[in-house]
Amino acid sequence: MEASVKRQGSTSPVSDWKVTVEALIRGARDSTTLLSSLLQDHAPGSPTRVLTEEILSSISKALLVLDDCKKSAVQRTSNPSPPFSDHTQKVVSSSKRKIIPARRVYKSRSQPYSCTTITTKTINDAYSWRKYGQKRIYNATFPRCYYRCTHKPDRGCQATRQVQQSEEDPAMFVSTRADPTRTKLLLQSLTT
DNA sequence: CCAATTTGACCACC
DNA sequence: GGTGGTCAAATTGG
């Protein structure tokens, strides 16, 4: 009787998990590409298109879930979310809001860890997003919208999201989520 | 009245 | 210096 079943090879559970997630991500991306091309063959509102849009939305959600699962699987030296110190000090006059001579302090805007998905509409994930900016992008037809987690002040949620309408297909939205505490490993999978 | 959005200005990076 | 990302006052909607 085999007392235990050993995994083939000397891969660690984390490695197995990573390979699995990579395969899933690859499949999800291929599916997204295929489904996106299918969308162009069907009129908006048609049953096939509605179903395809739902599938695309589900894929996006699944990718986000994979991101979270992957993080928990390799949680070792990840620094616990630092006590979020909101540096934005509201200096609001009691009578008028017209002021602000003080210079604003900006943090580094570099977001090395990100996850890009393409959907037909806004992603409905676990986050509640709040729009904080919109920018016209050079050489781009449509502006880019910037969202951040609504719970940033009270829960220290540092996730941000950029959403831009696709130039080739205005019905598609390129959504890039950035979260320095959550998407590090996901990027490694996507960039291989 | 409060919360979310809009929008122009500010700042960092290339 | 140009472009992109963020801030925050002003505005709008529930």
Short mmCIF file of C-alpha atoms in Angstrom, two decimals, chain A residues 7-180:
data_model
loop_
_atom_site.label_atom_id
_atom_site.label_comp_id
_atom_site.label_asym_id
_atom_site.label_seq_id
_atom_site.Cartn_x
_atom_site.Cartn_y
_atom_site.Cartn_z
CA ARG A 7 4.19 14.49 -6.72
CA GLN A 8 6.11 13.70 -9.80
CA GLY A 9 9.31 15.61 -10.11
CA SER A 10 10.68 17.77 -7.43
CA THR A 11 8.45 20.70 -7.98
CA SER A 12 7.10 22.42 -4.97
CA PRO A 13 3.39 23.02 -4.48
CA VAL A 14 4.03 26.64 -5.25
CA SER A 15 5.65 25.75 -8.57
CA ASP A 16 2.77 23.47 -9.49
CA TRP A 17 0.35 26.17 -8.66
CA LYS A 18 2.25 28.67 -10.70
CA VAL A 19 2.32 26.39 -13.74
CA THR A 20 -1.40 25.78 -13.40
CA VAL A 21 -2.18 29.44 -13.14
CA GLU A 22 0.03 30.19 -16.11
CA ALA A 23 -1.87 27.66 -18.20
CA LEU A 24 -5.18 29.11 -17.07
CA ILE A 25 -4.08 32.62 -17.81
CA ARG A 26 -2.86 31.62 -21.27
CA GLY A 27 -6.17 29.93 -21.97
CA ALA A 28 -8.11 32.90 -20.67
CA ARG A 29 -6.18 35.30 -22.87
CA ASP A 30 -6.64 33.14 -25.95
CA SER A 31 -10.32 32.84 -25.18
CA THR A 32 -10.57 36.58 -24.79
CA THR A 33 -8.98 37.10 -28.18
CA LEU A 34 -11.27 34.60 -29.84
CA LEU A 35 -14.40 35.88 -28.16
CA SER A 36 -13.50 39.46 -28.98
CA SER A 37 -13.34 38.59 -32.68
CA LEU A 38 -16.66 36.79 -32.38
CA LEU A 39 -18.26 39.89 -30.92
CA GLN A 40 -17.70 41.79 -34.15
CA ASP A 41 -19.87 39.32 -36.05
CA HIS A 42 -22.93 39.86 -33.93
CA ALA A 43 -25.10 42.90 -33.39
CA PRO A 44 -25.23 44.45 -29.93
CA GLY A 45 -28.03 42.93 -27.92
CA SER A 46 -28.14 39.67 -29.83
CA PRO A 47 -28.18 36.53 -27.65
CA THR A 48 -24.79 35.39 -28.89
CA ARG A 49 -23.20 38.74 -28.16
CA VAL A 50 -24.77 39.01 -24.72
CA LEU A 51 -23.54 35.55 -23.84
CA THR A 52 -20.07 36.31 -25.17
CA GLU A 53 -19.91 39.48 -23.10
CA GLU A 54 -20.86 37.54 -19.99
CA ILE A 55 -18.14 35.00 -20.70
CA LEU A 56 -15.57 37.74 -21.13
CA SER A 57 -16.68 39.29 -17.85
CA SER A 58 -16.39 35.94 -16.10
CA ILE A 59 -12.88 35.45 -17.44
CA SER A 60 -11.86 38.81 -16.09
CA LYS A 61 -13.26 37.95 -12.69
CA ALA A 62 -11.51 34.58 -12.74
CA LEU A 63 -8.18 36.24 -13.45
CA LEU A 64 -8.66 38.49 -10.46
CA VAL A 65 -9.50 35.51 -8.24
CA LEU A 66 -6.42 33.66 -9.48
CA ASP A 67 -4.38 36.66 -8.56
CA ASP A 68 -5.64 36.56 -4.99
CA CYS A 69 -5.25 32.77 -4.67
CA LYS A 70 -1.74 32.92 -6.01
CA LYS A 71 -0.81 35.57 -3.52
CA SER A 72 -2.06 33.54 -0.58
CA ALA A 73 -0.17 30.47 -1.85
CA VAL A 74 3.17 32.17 -1.77
CA GLN A 75 2.63 34.45 1.14
CA ARG A 76 5.94 34.37 2.94
CA THR A 77 7.90 37.51 3.30
CA SER A 78 5.25 39.80 2.03
CA ASN A 79 5.26 42.82 4.23
CA PRO A 80 1.95 43.24 5.93
CA SER A 81 0.06 46.14 4.54
CA PRO A 82 1.78 49.12 6.05
CA PRO A 83 -0.25 51.40 8.18
CA PHE A 84 -1.68 53.64 5.60
CA SER A 85 -0.88 57.18 6.46
CA ASP A 86 -2.95 59.45 4.40
CA HIS A 87 -0.61 62.27 3.53
CA THR A 88 -3.35 64.25 1.94
CA GLN A 89 -4.10 66.82 4.52
CA LYS A 90 -7.25 68.64 3.82
CA VAL A 91 -6.76 72.27 4.54
CA VAL A 92 -10.25 73.45 4.05
CA SER A 93 -11.28 76.81 5.13
CA SER A 94 -14.44 76.96 7.13
CA SER A 95 -15.91 79.59 4.89
CA LYS A 96 -14.29 79.18 1.51
CA ARG A 97 -12.48 76.37 -0.27
CA LYS A 98 -10.42 78.68 -2.35
CA ILE A 99 -6.89 78.32 -1.07
CA ILE A 100 -4.12 75.73 -1.36
CA PRO A 101 -0.81 77.49 -1.41
CA ALA A 102 0.88 74.43 0.06
CA ARG A 103 2.70 72.24 -2.44
CA ARG A 104 1.33 68.79 -2.92
CA VAL A 105 3.50 65.80 -2.21
CA TYR A 106 3.37 63.07 -4.83
CA LYS A 107 4.39 59.50 -4.39
CA SER A 108 6.17 57.60 -7.12
CA ARG A 109 3.77 56.91 -9.92
CA SER A 110 5.60 53.88 -11.21
CA GLN A 111 3.36 50.82 -10.98
CA PRO A 112 5.56 47.89 -11.97
CA TYR A 113 2.93 45.29 -11.13
CA SER A 114 -0.18 45.31 -13.23
CA CYS A 115 -2.77 43.08 -14.86
CA THR A 116 -4.40 44.00 -18.15
CA THR A 117 -7.74 42.63 -19.28
CA ILE A 118 -10.01 43.42 -22.20
CA THR A 119 -13.74 43.48 -21.67
CA THR A 120 -16.83 44.89 -23.28
CA LYS A 121 -17.88 46.76 -20.22
CA THR A 122 -16.83 47.74 -16.77
CA ILE A 123 -15.51 44.90 -14.67
CA ASN A 124 -17.62 44.05 -11.65
CA ASP A 125 -15.09 42.64 -9.25
CA ALA A 126 -14.79 42.62 -5.48
CA TYR A 127 -13.56 46.17 -5.49
CA SER A 128 -15.66 49.25 -5.51
CA TRP A 129 -13.94 51.73 -7.74
CA ARG A 130 -14.02 55.47 -7.51
CA LYS A 131 -12.98 57.63 -10.39
CA TYR A 132 -10.28 60.13 -9.54
CA GLY A 133 -9.11 61.34 -12.90
CA GLN A 134 -9.41 61.34 -16.64
CA LYS A 135 -6.68 62.12 -19.12
CA ARG A 136 -6.49 62.64 -22.82
CA ILE A 137 -3.70 60.39 -24.09
CA TYR A 138 -1.35 61.48 -26.84
CA ASN A 139 -2.09 59.66 -30.11
CA ALA A 140 -5.17 58.07 -28.60
CA THR A 141 -8.71 58.72 -29.75
CA PHE A 142 -10.38 58.15 -26.42
CA PRO A 143 -9.40 59.49 -23.00
CA ARG A 144 -8.11 57.25 -20.25
CA CYS A 145 -10.01 57.05 -16.98
CA TYR A 146 -8.34 56.47 -13.63
CA TYR A 147 -10.02 54.67 -10.77
CA ARG A 148 -8.94 53.81 -7.26
CA CYS A 149 -10.44 51.66 -4.56
CA THR A 150 -13.16 53.48 -2.67
CA HIS A 151 -11.82 52.13 0.62
CA LYS A 152 -8.37 53.64 0.25
CA PRO A 153 -8.73 56.03 3.21
CA ASP A 154 -10.26 53.63 5.72
CA ARG A 155 -8.80 50.28 4.67
CA GLY A 156 -5.58 51.23 2.97
CA CYS A 157 -6.60 49.62 -0.28
CA GLN A 158 -3.99 50.80 -2.78
CA ALA A 159 -5.45 49.19 -5.86
CA THR A 160 -5.88 51.40 -8.89
CA ARG A 161 -7.36 50.79 -12.27
CA GLN A 162 -6.98 52.41 -15.67
CA VAL A 163 -9.71 52.00 -18.24
CA GLN A 164 -9.35 53.10 -21.84
CA GLN A 165 -11.63 52.54 -24.79
CA SER A 166 -10.08 50.49 -27.55
CA GLU A 167 -9.36 52.39 -30.72
CA GLU A 168 -9.99 49.42 -32.96
CA ASP A 169 -13.24 48.48 -31.32
CA PRO A 170 -14.87 51.21 -29.23
CA ALA A 171 -17.09 48.56 -27.68
CA MET A 172 -14.04 47.08 -25.97
CA PHE A 173 -12.38 48.51 -22.89
CA VAL A 174 -8.77 47.89 -21.97
CA SER A 175 -8.64 47.68 -18.21
CA THR A 176 -5.32 47.69 -16.38
CA ARG A 177 -5.38 47.00 -12.69
CA ALA A 178 -2.37 47.88 -10.61
CA ASP A 179 -1.87 46.87 -7.03
CA PRO A 180 1.68 46.84 -5.65
#
